[in-house]
């Protein structure tokens, strides 16, 4: 959260915990695009289905995404992100994903020029001994989040 403190106008795509924390811990309302309507109490919640994305009026500088990678094909995730970015591949992206699917992620998201970062992901609903199976990928360096250069 601290790394994005100065990034304005992000879209939280499938990251309700982040939008919730910003709202209640920092009195900051950011757009949350999510299918889970339990989060409609957030002022900028918008129902959004990655499988059938729809155009949005807003333009975002940053998209933070933690997609449901077990049942949605990578191409559909990419199409939703591309739509939100309005085809602007210079949009800054942060996406949490399974390390074992890294090659597919990087190939599919090649226009965004993503790299794995050094930022350790933690999940509320994943056992802590499994956290190392996930990585954060991005096309931007932020305080505390640096891309790993090969």
mmCIF file with all atom_site columns, C-alpha atoms in Angstrom, residues 8 48-49 62 80 83 94-95 97 104 138 141:
data_model
loop_
_atom_site.group_PDB
_atom_site.id
_atom_site.type_symbol
_atom_site.label_atom_id
_atom_site.label_alt_id
_atom_site.label_comp_id
_atom_site.label_asym_id
_atom_site.label_entity_id
_atom_site.label_seq_id
_atom_site.pdbx_PDB_ins_code
_atom_site.Cartn_x
_atom_site.Cartn_y
_atom_site.Cartn_z
_atom_site.occupancy
_atom_site.B_iso_or_equiv
_atom_site.pdbx_formal_charge
_atom_site.auth_seq_id
_atom_site.auth_comp_id
_atom_site.auth_asym_id
_atom_site.auth_atom_id
_atom_site.pdbx_PDB_model_num
ATOM 1  C CA . UNK A 1 8   ? -2.976  8.644   -8.493  1.00 0.00 ? 8   UNK A CA 1
ATOM 2  C CA . UNK A 1 48  ? -16.881 -6.105  -13.411 1.00 0.00 ? 48  UNK A CA 1
ATOM 3  C CA . UNK A 1 49  ? -16.596 -9.609  -14.832 1.00 0.00 ? 49  UNK A CA 1
ATOM 4  C CA . UNK A 1 62  ? -2.098  2.226   -12.776 1.00 0.00 ? 62  UNK A CA 1
ATOM 5  C CA . UNK A 1 80  ? -9.881  -7.274  -19.659 1.00 0.00 ? 80  UNK A CA 1
ATOM 6  C CA . UNK A 1 83  ? -9.808  -2.854  -22.241 1.00 0.00 ? 83  UNK A CA 1
ATOM 7  C CA . UNK A 1 94  ? 1.038   -4.631  -11.081 1.00 0.00 ? 94  UNK A CA 1
ATOM 8  C CA . UNK A 1 95  ? -0.252  -8.191  -11.245 1.00 0.00 ? 95  UNK A CA 1
ATOM 9  C CA . UNK A 1 97  ? 0.343   -14.401 -10.303 1.00 0.00 ? 97  UNK A CA 1
ATOM 10 C CA . UNK A 1 104 ? 2.587   -17.735 -20.054 1.00 0.00 ? 104 UNK A CA 1
ATOM 11 C CA . UNK A 1 138 ? 5.109   -5.091  -12.939 1.00 0.00 ? 138 UNK A CA 1
ATOM 12 C CA . UNK A 1 141 ? 9.595   0.352   -10.032 1.00 0.00 ? 141 UNK A CA 1
#
